Amino acid sequence: MDAQKPGPQRRPLVVANWKLNGSRRSNQALLEALVAGWKAQSGSAEVAICPPFIYLPQAAELLEKSEFYLGGQNLSQYSEGAYTGEVSGKMLAETGCRYVIIGHSERRQLFNETDELVAEKFAAALSHGLTPILCVGESLEECDGGHTLAVVGRQLGVVIDKVGLEAFARAVVAYEPVWAIGTGRHATPADAQRVHAYIRERLGVQGETIQVLYGGSVKPDNAPELFAMADIDGGLIGGASLKSEDFLAICRAAG
Ligand code: 13P
């Protein structure tokens, strides 16, 4: 199979996941540099920025006249009520978010989010008109044991069982091998391509049109070869999204 582009026409998408980083001052400098830089390079990719919740209004204001979309890094499975410390999809939508990251491996591992909770959050995002970016990916042990596709298949399967395949018409999937996140070690383009092709197959007819992103140590130097693969539509970027030049270079590699 020829794994190189061109394939079906899907718009490239690059998403910045700032994680627990930023300050009002550094956010302003970063966002202003990104808006100016993106305008200058007039790229065709879609770009979304996911800052910590508390900075969403600031980012919404700074991005107002730009082409960048806004996203949350998480959301509550509940819409409202007595759930101290939670943020709902309704609140994210009202603050200008189009996207929300769901089931990031850091939330699965550090905050005990189960496949079932991730599925509930996916459903909650859709019910508030947000586009969920569903993260899937295997740990190092699972990878070494040859269980990558089984793990990714299970993670997808629980969400499919909850919302149905059709719901993926309004979603994005991000494949992030846990061992590649923040480690400087990324999946080879061929290995990532194999998993992306499997994700599409698992999603049936939705798999042809859904944007599937790769995440895990994407940098300006490896982005072009990863994004050149037929089933990789862009990236979910952690560390490199905090440096305007690196992030703009990665966006450029996407389109
Ligand atoms: P890094 O790009 O820092 O490896 O993080 C990837 C990630 O977790 C994005 O969600």
PDB file of C-alpha atoms and ligand atoms in Angstrom:
ATOM      1  CA  MET A   1       0.000   0.000   0.000  1.00  0.00           C
ATOM      2  CA  ASP A   2       1.261   3.442  -0.850  1.00  0.00           C
ATOM      3  CA  ALA A   3       1.197   5.302   2.438  1.00  0.00           C
ATOM      4  CA  GLN A   4       2.230   8.626   0.956  1.00  0.00           C
ATOM      5  CA  LYS A   5      -0.119  11.489   0.147  1.00  0.00           C
ATOM      6  CA  PRO A   6      -2.272  12.441  -1.712  1.00  0.00           C
ATOM      7  CA  GLY A   7      -5.268  10.623  -0.261  1.00  0.00           C
ATOM      8  CA  PRO A   8      -8.827  11.743   0.336  1.00  0.00           C
ATOM      9  CA  GLN A   9      -9.111  15.481   0.854  1.00  0.00           C
ATOM     10  CA  ARG A  10      -9.143  16.241   4.558  1.00  0.00           C
ATOM     11  CA  ARG A  11      -8.155  19.642   5.873  1.00  0.00           C
ATOM     12  CA  PRO A  12      -4.951  19.541   7.932  1.00  0.00           C
ATOM     13  CA  LEU A  13      -5.402  20.426  11.601  1.00  0.00           C
ATOM     14  CA  VAL A  14      -2.788  21.346  14.194  1.00  0.00           C
ATOM     15  CA  VAL A  15      -3.788  21.663  17.847  1.00  0.00           C
ATOM     16  CA  ALA A  16      -1.713  23.267  20.598  1.00  0.00           C
ATOM     17  CA  ASN A  17      -2.103  21.630  23.999  1.00  0.00           C
ATOM     18  CA  TRP A  18      -0.499  24.025  26.455  1.00  0.00           C
ATOM     19  CA  LYS A  19      -1.142  21.657  29.381  1.00  0.00           C
ATOM     20  CA  LEU A  20      -0.427  23.357  32.747  1.00  0.00           C
ATOM     21  CA  ASN A  21       1.668  26.195  31.316  1.00  0.00           C
ATOM     22  CA  GLY A  22       1.281  29.899  30.755  1.00  0.00           C
ATOM     23  CA  SER A  23       0.765  33.232  32.470  1.00  0.00           C
ATOM     24  CA  ARG A  24      -1.243  36.200  31.306  1.00  0.00           C
ATOM     25  CA  ARG A  25       1.959  37.853  30.182  1.00  0.00           C
ATOM     26  CA  SER A  26       3.531  34.917  28.364  1.00  0.00           C
ATOM     27  CA  ASN A  27       0.184  33.983  26.777  1.00  0.00           C
ATOM     28  CA  GLN A  28      -0.157  37.423  25.285  1.00  0.00           C
ATOM     29  CA  ALA A  29       3.346  37.380  23.821  1.00  0.00           C
ATOM     30  CA  LEU A  30       2.880  33.865  22.411  1.00  0.00           C
ATOM     31  CA  LEU A  31      -0.568  34.467  20.921  1.00  0.00           C
ATOM     32  CA  GLU A  32       0.398  37.786  19.378  1.00  0.00           C
ATOM     33  CA  ALA A  33       3.449  36.169  17.774  1.00  0.00           C
ATOM     34  CA  LEU A  34       1.343  33.281  16.476  1.00  0.00           C
ATOM     35  CA  VAL A  35      -1.362  35.488  14.996  1.00  0.00           C
ATOM     36  CA  ALA A  36       1.191  37.726  13.260  1.00  0.00           C
ATOM     37  CA  GLY A  37       3.298  34.787  12.089  1.00  0.00           C
ATOM     38  CA  TRP A  38       0.356  32.812  10.756  1.00  0.00           C
ATOM     39  CA  LYS A  39      -0.968  35.805   8.873  1.00  0.00           C
ATOM     40  CA  ALA A  40       2.436  36.256   7.264  1.00  0.00           C
ATOM     41  CA  GLN A  41       2.744  32.625   6.188  1.00  0.00           C
ATOM     42  CA  SER A  42      -0.952  32.384   5.126  1.00  0.00           C
ATOM     43  CA  GLY A  43      -1.204  28.655   5.662  1.00  0.00           C
ATOM     44  CA  SER A  44      -4.191  26.493   4.776  1.00  0.00           C
ATOM     45  CA  ALA A  45      -4.259  24.279   7.871  1.00  0.00           C
ATOM     46  CA  GLU A  46      -6.806  24.705  10.626  1.00  0.00           C
ATOM     47  CA  VAL A  47      -5.145  25.646  13.903  1.00  0.00           C
ATOM     48  CA  ALA A  48      -6.564  25.429  17.410  1.00  0.00           C
ATOM     49  CA  ILE A  49      -5.119  26.574  20.732  1.00  0.00           C
ATOM     50  CA  CYS A  50      -6.023  24.836  24.007  1.00  0.00           C
ATOM     51  CA  PRO A  51      -4.834  26.897  26.998  1.00  0.00           C
ATOM     52  CA  PRO A  52      -5.687  26.158  30.644  1.00  0.00           C
ATOM     53  CA  PHE A  53      -9.348  26.940  31.427  1.00  0.00           C
ATOM     54  CA  ILE A  54      -8.616  30.142  33.294  1.00  0.00           C
ATOM     55  CA  TYR A  55      -6.894  31.687  30.277  1.00  0.00           C
ATOM     56  CA  LEU A  56      -9.635  30.872  27.760  1.00  0.00           C
ATOM     57  CA  PRO A  57     -11.275  34.333  27.970  1.00  0.00           C
ATOM     58  CA  GLN A  58      -7.896  36.028  27.511  1.00  0.00           C
ATOM     59  CA  ALA A  59      -7.096  33.791  24.541  1.00  0.00           C
ATOM     60  CA  ALA A  60     -10.578  34.303  23.072  1.00  0.00           C
ATOM     61  CA  GLU A  61     -10.012  38.041  23.138  1.00  0.00           C
ATOM     62  CA  LEU A  62      -6.522  37.883  21.631  1.00  0.00           C
ATOM     63  CA  LEU A  63      -7.622  35.434  18.911  1.00  0.00           C
ATOM     64  CA  GLU A  64     -10.876  37.188  18.099  1.00  0.00           C
ATOM     65  CA  LYS A  65      -9.832  38.559  14.737  1.00  0.00           C
ATOM     66  CA  SER A  66      -7.601  35.626  13.826  1.00  0.00           C
ATOM     67  CA  GLU A  67      -8.266  32.331  12.076  1.00  0.00           C
ATOM     68  CA  PHE A  68      -7.288  30.318  15.129  1.00  0.00           C
ATOM     69  CA  TYR A  69      -9.847  28.236  16.936  1.00  0.00           C
ATOM     70  CA  LEU A  70     -10.022  27.796  20.679  1.00  0.00           C
ATOM     71  CA  GLY A  71     -10.336  24.579  22.644  1.00  0.00           C
ATOM     72  CA  GLY A  72     -10.483  23.284  26.196  1.00  0.00           C
ATOM     73  CA  GLN A  73      -8.113  20.626  27.543  1.00  0.00           C
ATOM     74  CA  ASN A  74     -10.836  18.739  29.417  1.00  0.00           C
ATOM     75  CA  LEU A  75     -14.459  19.073  30.451  1.00  0.00           C
ATOM     76  CA  SER A  76     -16.863  17.687  32.997  1.00  0.00           C
ATOM     77  CA  GLN A  77     -19.208  14.912  32.007  1.00  0.00           C
ATOM     78  CA  TYR A  78     -21.906  16.979  33.770  1.00  0.00           C
ATOM     79  CA  SER A  79     -23.614  20.084  32.380  1.00  0.00           C
ATOM     80  CA  GLU A  80     -24.230  21.833  35.697  1.00  0.00           C
ATOM     81  CA  GLY A  81     -24.884  21.225  39.359  1.00  0.00           C
ATOM     82  CA  ALA A  82     -23.064  20.480  42.588  1.00  0.00           C
ATOM     83  CA  TYR A  83     -19.709  19.397  41.107  1.00  0.00           C
ATOM     84  CA  THR A  84     -17.074  21.547  42.786  1.00  0.00           C
ATOM     85  CA  GLY A  85     -14.123  22.434  40.621  1.00  0.00           C
ATOM     86  CA  GLU A  86     -15.606  21.210  37.337  1.00  0.00           C
ATOM     87  CA  VAL A  87     -16.015  23.055  34.020  1.00  0.00           C
ATOM     88  CA  SER A  88     -18.826  22.051  31.675  1.00  0.00           C
ATOM     89  CA  GLY A  89     -19.072  21.849  27.912  1.00  0.00           C
ATOM     90  CA  LYS A  90     -21.740  24.518  28.081  1.00  0.00           C
ATOM     91  CA  MET A  91     -19.240  26.895  29.709  1.00  0.00           C
ATOM     92  CA  LEU A  92     -16.548  26.066  27.168  1.00  0.00           C
ATOM     93  CA  ALA A  93     -18.933  26.708  24.274  1.00  0.00           C
ATOM     94  CA  GLU A  94     -20.038  29.994  25.814  1.00  0.00           C
ATOM     95  CA  THR A  95     -16.393  31.062  26.139  1.00  0.00           C
ATOM     96  CA  GLY A  96     -15.825  30.546  22.425  1.00  0.00           C
ATOM     97  CA  CYS A  97     -14.396  27.040  22.271  1.00  0.00           C
ATOM     98  CA  ARG A  98     -14.920  24.923  19.195  1.00  0.00           C
ATOM     99  CA  TYR A  99     -12.841  21.951  20.382  1.00  0.00           C
ATOM    100  CA  VAL A 100     -12.189  20.055  23.574  1.00  0.00           C
ATOM    101  CA  ILE A 101      -9.470  17.481  24.196  1.00  0.00           C
ATOM    102  CA  ILE A 102     -10.926  14.297  25.699  1.00  0.00           C
ATOM    103  CA  GLY A 103      -9.115  11.395  27.334  1.00  0.00           C
ATOM    104  CA  HIS A 104      -5.579  12.717  27.127  1.00  0.00           C
ATOM    105  CA  SER A 105      -3.238  10.049  28.512  1.00  0.00           C
ATOM    106  CA  GLU A 106      -2.193  12.383  31.325  1.00  0.00           C
ATOM    107  CA  ARG A 107      -5.823  12.517  32.446  1.00  0.00           C
ATOM    108  CA  ARG A 108      -6.202   8.756  32.048  1.00  0.00           C
ATOM    109  CA  GLN A 109      -3.017   8.011  33.988  1.00  0.00           C
ATOM    110  CA  LEU A 110      -2.728  10.812  36.552  1.00  0.00           C
ATOM    111  CA  PHE A 111      -6.409  11.544  37.163  1.00  0.00           C
ATOM    112  CA  ASN A 112      -7.771   8.026  36.804  1.00  0.00           C
ATOM    113  CA  GLU A 113     -10.032   8.682  33.831  1.00  0.00           C
ATOM    114  CA  THR A 114     -11.422   5.353  32.658  1.00  0.00           C
ATOM    115  CA  ASP A 115     -12.511   4.439  29.139  1.00  0.00           C
ATOM    116  CA  GLU A 116     -16.126   4.761  30.344  1.00  0.00           C
ATOM    117  CA  LEU A 117     -15.613   8.255  31.768  1.00  0.00           C
ATOM    118  CA  VAL A 118     -13.863   9.302  28.572  1.00  0.00           C
ATOM    119  CA  ALA A 119     -16.891   8.078  26.617  1.00  0.00           C
ATOM    120  CA  GLU A 120     -19.215  10.107  28.857  1.00  0.00           C
ATOM    121  CA  LYS A 121     -17.100  13.199  28.330  1.00  0.00           C
ATOM    122  CA  PHE A 122     -17.115  12.613  24.568  1.00  0.00           C
ATOM    123  CA  ALA A 123     -20.929  12.498  24.644  1.00  0.00           C
ATOM    124  CA  ALA A 124     -21.049  15.628  26.837  1.00  0.00           C
ATOM    125  CA  ALA A 125     -18.844  17.539  24.390  1.00  0.00           C
ATOM    126  CA  LEU A 126     -21.107  16.651  21.466  1.00  0.00           C
ATOM    127  CA  SER A 127     -24.229  17.568  23.388  1.00  0.00           C
ATOM    128  CA  HIS A 128     -22.867  21.100  23.794  1.00  0.00           C
ATOM    129  CA  GLY A 129     -21.885  21.477  20.153  1.00  0.00           C
ATOM    130  CA  LEU A 130     -18.155  21.067  20.804  1.00  0.00           C
ATOM    131  CA  THR A 131     -15.895  18.954  18.612  1.00  0.00           C
ATOM    132  CA  PRO A 132     -14.194  16.354  20.824  1.00  0.00           C
ATOM    133  CA  ILE A 133     -10.557  15.561  20.114  1.00  0.00           C
ATOM    134  CA  LEU A 134     -10.438  11.998  21.402  1.00  0.00           C
ATOM    135  CA  CYS A 135      -6.953  10.901  22.482  1.00  0.00           C
ATOM    136  CA  VAL A 136      -5.989   7.255  22.248  1.00  0.00           C
ATOM    137  CA  GLY A 137      -2.637   5.534  22.587  1.00  0.00           C
ATOM    138  CA  GLU A 138      -0.720   2.725  24.219  1.00  0.00           C
ATOM    139  CA  SER A 139       1.839   2.676  27.036  1.00  0.00           C
ATOM    140  CA  LEU A 140       5.434   1.556  26.558  1.00  0.00           C
ATOM    141  CA  GLU A 141       4.704  -1.919  27.984  1.00  0.00           C
ATOM    142  CA  GLU A 142       1.676  -2.296  25.744  1.00  0.00           C
ATOM    143  CA  CYS A 143       3.748  -1.197  22.763  1.00  0.00           C
ATOM    144  CA  ASP A 144       6.596  -3.571  23.598  1.00  0.00           C
ATOM    145  CA  GLY A 145       4.087  -6.378  24.088  1.00  0.00           C
ATOM    146  CA  GLY A 146       2.686  -5.815  20.610  1.00  0.00           C
ATOM    147  CA  HIS A 147      -0.692  -4.682  21.948  1.00  0.00           C
ATOM    148  CA  THR A 148      -0.890  -1.244  20.308  1.00  0.00           C
ATOM    149  CA  LEU A 149      -3.819  -1.940  18.001  1.00  0.00           C
ATOM    150  CA  ALA A 150      -5.708  -3.886  20.666  1.00  0.00           C
ATOM    151  CA  VAL A 151      -5.391  -0.991  23.132  1.00  0.00           C
ATOM    152  CA  VAL A 152      -6.360   1.663  20.607  1.00  0.00           C
ATOM    153  CA  GLY A 153      -9.226  -0.543  19.412  1.00  0.00           C
ATOM    154  CA  ARG A 154     -10.504  -0.973  22.977  1.00  0.00           C
ATOM    155  CA  GLN A 155     -10.278   2.765  23.717  1.00  0.00           C
ATOM    156  CA  LEU A 156     -12.208   3.587  20.541  1.00  0.00           C
ATOM    157  CA  GLY A 157     -14.663   0.736  21.055  1.00  0.00           C
ATOM    158  CA  VAL A 158     -15.922   2.002  24.416  1.00  0.00           C
ATOM    159  CA  VAL A 159     -16.690   5.409  22.889  1.00  0.00           C
ATOM    160  CA  ILE A 160     -18.306   3.861  19.805  1.00  0.00           C
ATOM    161  CA  ASP A 161     -20.521   1.713  22.045  1.00  0.00           C
ATOM    162  CA  LYS A 162     -21.645   4.806  23.929  1.00  0.00           C
ATOM    163  CA  VAL A 163     -22.274   7.293  21.105  1.00  0.00           C
ATOM    164  CA  GLY A 164     -22.388   5.228  17.898  1.00  0.00           C
ATOM    165  CA  LEU A 165     -20.174   5.508  14.844  1.00  0.00           C
ATOM    166  CA  GLU A 166     -22.191   8.345  13.286  1.00  0.00           C
ATOM    167  CA  ALA A 167     -21.206  10.624  16.168  1.00  0.00           C
ATOM    168  CA  PHE A 168     -17.635  10.539  14.853  1.00  0.00           C
ATOM    169  CA  ALA A 169     -18.769  12.725  11.954  1.00  0.00           C
ATOM    170  CA  ARG A 170     -18.304  15.619  14.423  1.00  0.00           C
ATOM    171  CA  ALA A 171     -15.087  14.506  16.093  1.00  0.00           C
ATOM    172  CA  VAL A 172     -11.315  14.375  15.748  1.00  0.00           C
ATOM    173  CA  VAL A 173      -9.123  11.477  16.913  1.00  0.00           C
ATOM    174  CA  ALA A 174      -5.552  11.963  18.118  1.00  0.00           C
ATOM    175  CA  TYR A 175      -3.176   9.008  18.301  1.00  0.00           C
ATOM    176  CA  GLU A 176      -0.663   9.735  21.048  1.00  0.00           C
ATOM    177  CA  PRO A 177       1.578   6.847  22.070  1.00  0.00           C
ATOM    178  CA  VAL A 178       2.138   7.450  25.785  1.00  0.00           C
ATOM    179  CA  TRP A 179       5.852   6.641  25.520  1.00  0.00           C
ATOM    180  CA  ALA A 180       6.285   9.449  22.980  1.00  0.00           C
ATOM    181  CA  ILE A 181       4.720  12.240  25.041  1.00  0.00           C
ATOM    182  CA  GLY A 182       7.262  14.731  26.333  1.00  0.00           C
ATOM    183  CA  THR A 183      10.089  12.223  25.895  1.00  0.00           C
ATOM    184  CA  GLY A 184      11.637  13.445  22.663  1.00  0.00           C
ATOM    185  CA  ARG A 185      11.000   9.971  21.256  1.00  0.00           C
ATOM    186  CA  HIS A 186       8.379   9.938  18.499  1.00  0.00           C
ATOM    187  CA  ALA A 187       6.772   7.070  16.605  1.00  0.00           C
ATOM    188  CA  THR A 188       8.319   6.445  13.199  1.00  0.00           C
ATOM    189  CA  PRO A 189       6.120   7.764  10.407  1.00  0.00           C
ATOM    190  CA  ALA A 190       5.498   4.186   9.234  1.00  0.00           C
ATOM    191  CA  ASP A 191       4.461   2.972  12.708  1.00  0.00           C
ATOM    192  CA  ALA A 192       2.204   5.972  13.241  1.00  0.00           C
ATOM    193  CA  GLN A 193       0.704   5.481   9.780  1.00  0.00           C
ATOM    194  CA  ARG A 194      -0.134   1.863  10.598  1.00  0.00           C
ATOM    195  CA  VAL A 195      -2.079   2.912  13.699  1.00  0.00           C
ATOM    196  CA  HIS A 196      -3.800   5.793  11.892  1.00  0.00           C
ATOM    197  CA  ALA A 197      -4.923   3.440   9.121  1.00  0.00           C
ATOM    198  CA  TYR A 198      -6.279   1.077  11.766  1.00  0.00           C
ATOM    199  CA  ILE A 199      -8.193   3.931  13.459  1.00  0.00           C
ATOM    200  CA  ARG A 200      -9.836   4.806  10.130  1.00  0.00           C
ATOM    201  CA  GLU A 201     -10.720   1.182   9.505  1.00  0.00           C
ATOM    202  CA  ARG A 202     -12.262   0.906  12.987  1.00  0.00           C
ATOM    203  CA  LEU A 203     -14.411   3.986  12.316  1.00  0.00           C
ATOM    204  CA  GLY A 204     -15.906   2.562   9.116  1.00  0.00           C
ATOM    205  CA  VAL A 205     -17.299   5.108   6.724  1.00  0.00           C
ATOM    206  CA  GLN A 206     -16.543   7.952   9.198  1.00  0.00           C
ATOM    207  CA  GLY A 207     -12.909   6.915   9.010  1.00  0.00           C
ATOM    208  CA  GLU A 208     -12.601   8.276   5.489  1.00  0.00           C
ATOM    209  CA  THR A 209     -13.397  11.852   6.414  1.00  0.00           C
ATOM    210  CA  ILE A 210     -12.435  12.231  10.074  1.00  0.00           C
ATOM    211  CA  GLN A 211      -9.254  14.155  10.884  1.00  0.00           C
ATOM    212  CA  VAL A 212      -6.782  11.873  12.677  1.00  0.00           C
ATOM    213  CA  LEU A 213      -3.858  13.645  14.352  1.00  0.00           C
ATOM    214  CA  TYR A 214      -0.549  12.320  15.618  1.00  0.00           C
ATOM    215  CA  GLY A 215       0.806  13.535  18.958  1.00  0.00           C
ATOM    216  CA  GLY A 216       3.978  12.819  20.920  1.00  0.00           C
ATOM    217  CA  SER A 217       7.209  14.783  20.574  1.00  0.00           C
ATOM    218  CA  VAL A 218       6.226  16.455  17.302  1.00  0.00           C
ATOM    219  CA  LYS A 219       8.888  19.062  16.503  1.00  0.00           C
ATOM    220  CA  PRO A 220       9.662  21.219  13.467  1.00  0.00           C
ATOM    221  CA  ASP A 221      12.239  18.675  12.248  1.00  0.00           C
ATOM    222  CA  ASN A 222      10.020  15.570  12.375  1.00  0.00           C
ATOM    223  CA  ALA A 223       6.646  17.152  11.501  1.00  0.00           C
ATOM    224  CA  PRO A 224       7.122  17.095   7.693  1.00  0.00           C
ATOM    225  CA  GLU A 225       7.782  13.335   7.510  1.00  0.00           C
ATOM    226  CA  LEU A 226       4.953  12.509   9.924  1.00  0.00           C
ATOM    227  CA  PHE A 227       2.425  14.767   8.182  1.00  0.00           C
ATOM    228  CA  ALA A 228       3.426  13.354   4.771  1.00  0.00           C
ATOM    229  CA  MET A 229       1.837  10.017   5.661  1.00  0.00           C
ATOM    230  CA  ALA A 230      -1.486   9.287   3.981  1.00  0.00           C
ATOM    231  CA  ASP A 231      -3.563   8.912   7.141  1.00  0.00           C
ATOM    232  CA  ILE A 232      -1.937  11.597   9.317  1.00  0.00           C
ATOM    233  CA  ASP A 233      -3.869  14.852   9.019  1.00  0.00           C
ATOM    234  CA  GLY A 234      -1.859  16.960  11.433  1.00  0.00           C
ATOM    235  CA  GLY A 235      -0.734  17.001  15.034  1.00  0.00           C
ATOM    236  CA  LEU A 236      -1.559  17.499  18.684  1.00  0.00           C
ATOM    237  CA  ILE A 237       1.408  19.433  19.992  1.00  0.00           C
ATOM    238  CA  GLY A 238       2.569  19.807  23.587  1.00  0.00           C
ATOM    239  CA  GLY A 239       6.005  21.257  24.337  1.00  0.00           C
ATOM    240  CA  ALA A 240       6.648  22.707  20.889  1.00  0.00           C
ATOM    241  CA  SER A 241       3.351  24.621  20.989  1.00  0.00           C
ATOM    242  CA  LEU A 242       4.784  26.908  23.671  1.00  0.00           C
ATOM    243  CA  LYS A 243       7.392  28.369  21.317  1.00  0.00           C
ATOM    244  CA  SER A 244       5.914  30.497  18.559  1.00  0.00           C
ATOM    245  CA  GLU A 245       8.584  29.741  15.975  1.00  0.00           C
ATOM    246  CA  ASP A 246       8.438  25.999  16.543  1.00  0.00           C
ATOM    247  CA  PHE A 247       4.659  25.907  16.512  1.00  0.00           C
ATOM    248  CA  LEU A 248       4.444  28.032  13.357  1.00  0.00           C
ATOM    249  CA  ALA A 249       6.960  25.738  11.644  1.00  0.00           C
ATOM    250  CA  ILE A 250       4.869  22.704  12.585  1.00  0.00           C
ATOM    251  CA  CYS A 251       1.708  24.417  11.273  1.00  0.00           C
ATOM    252  CA  ARG A 252       3.581  25.178   8.061  1.00  0.00           C
ATOM    253  CA  ALA A 253       4.480  21.523   7.691  1.00  0.00           C
ATOM    254  CA  ALA A 254       0.775  20.636   7.932  1.00  0.00           C
ATOM    255  CA  GLY A 255      -0.339  22.956   5.173  1.00  0.00           C
TER     256      GLY A 255
HETATM  257  P1  13P B   1       4.666  16.687  23.550  1.00  0.00           P
HETATM  258  O1  13P B   1       4.494  17.320  22.192  1.00  0.00           O
HETATM  259  O2  13P B   1       5.235  17.627  24.564  1.00  0.00           O
HETATM  260  O3  13P B   1       5.337  15.369  23.469  1.00  0.00           O
HETATM  261  O4  13P B   1       3.168  16.401  24.091  1.00  0.00           O
HETATM  262  C1  13P B   1       2.285  15.750  23.264  1.00  0.00           C
HETATM  263  C2  13P B   1       0.951  15.830  23.874  1.00  0.00           C
HETATM  264  O5  13P B   1       0.693  15.232  24.905  1.00  0.00           O
HETATM  265  C3  13P B   1      -0.054  16.685  23.237  1.00  0.00           C
HETATM  266  O6  13P B   1      -1.311  16.468  23.780  1.00  0.00           O
END
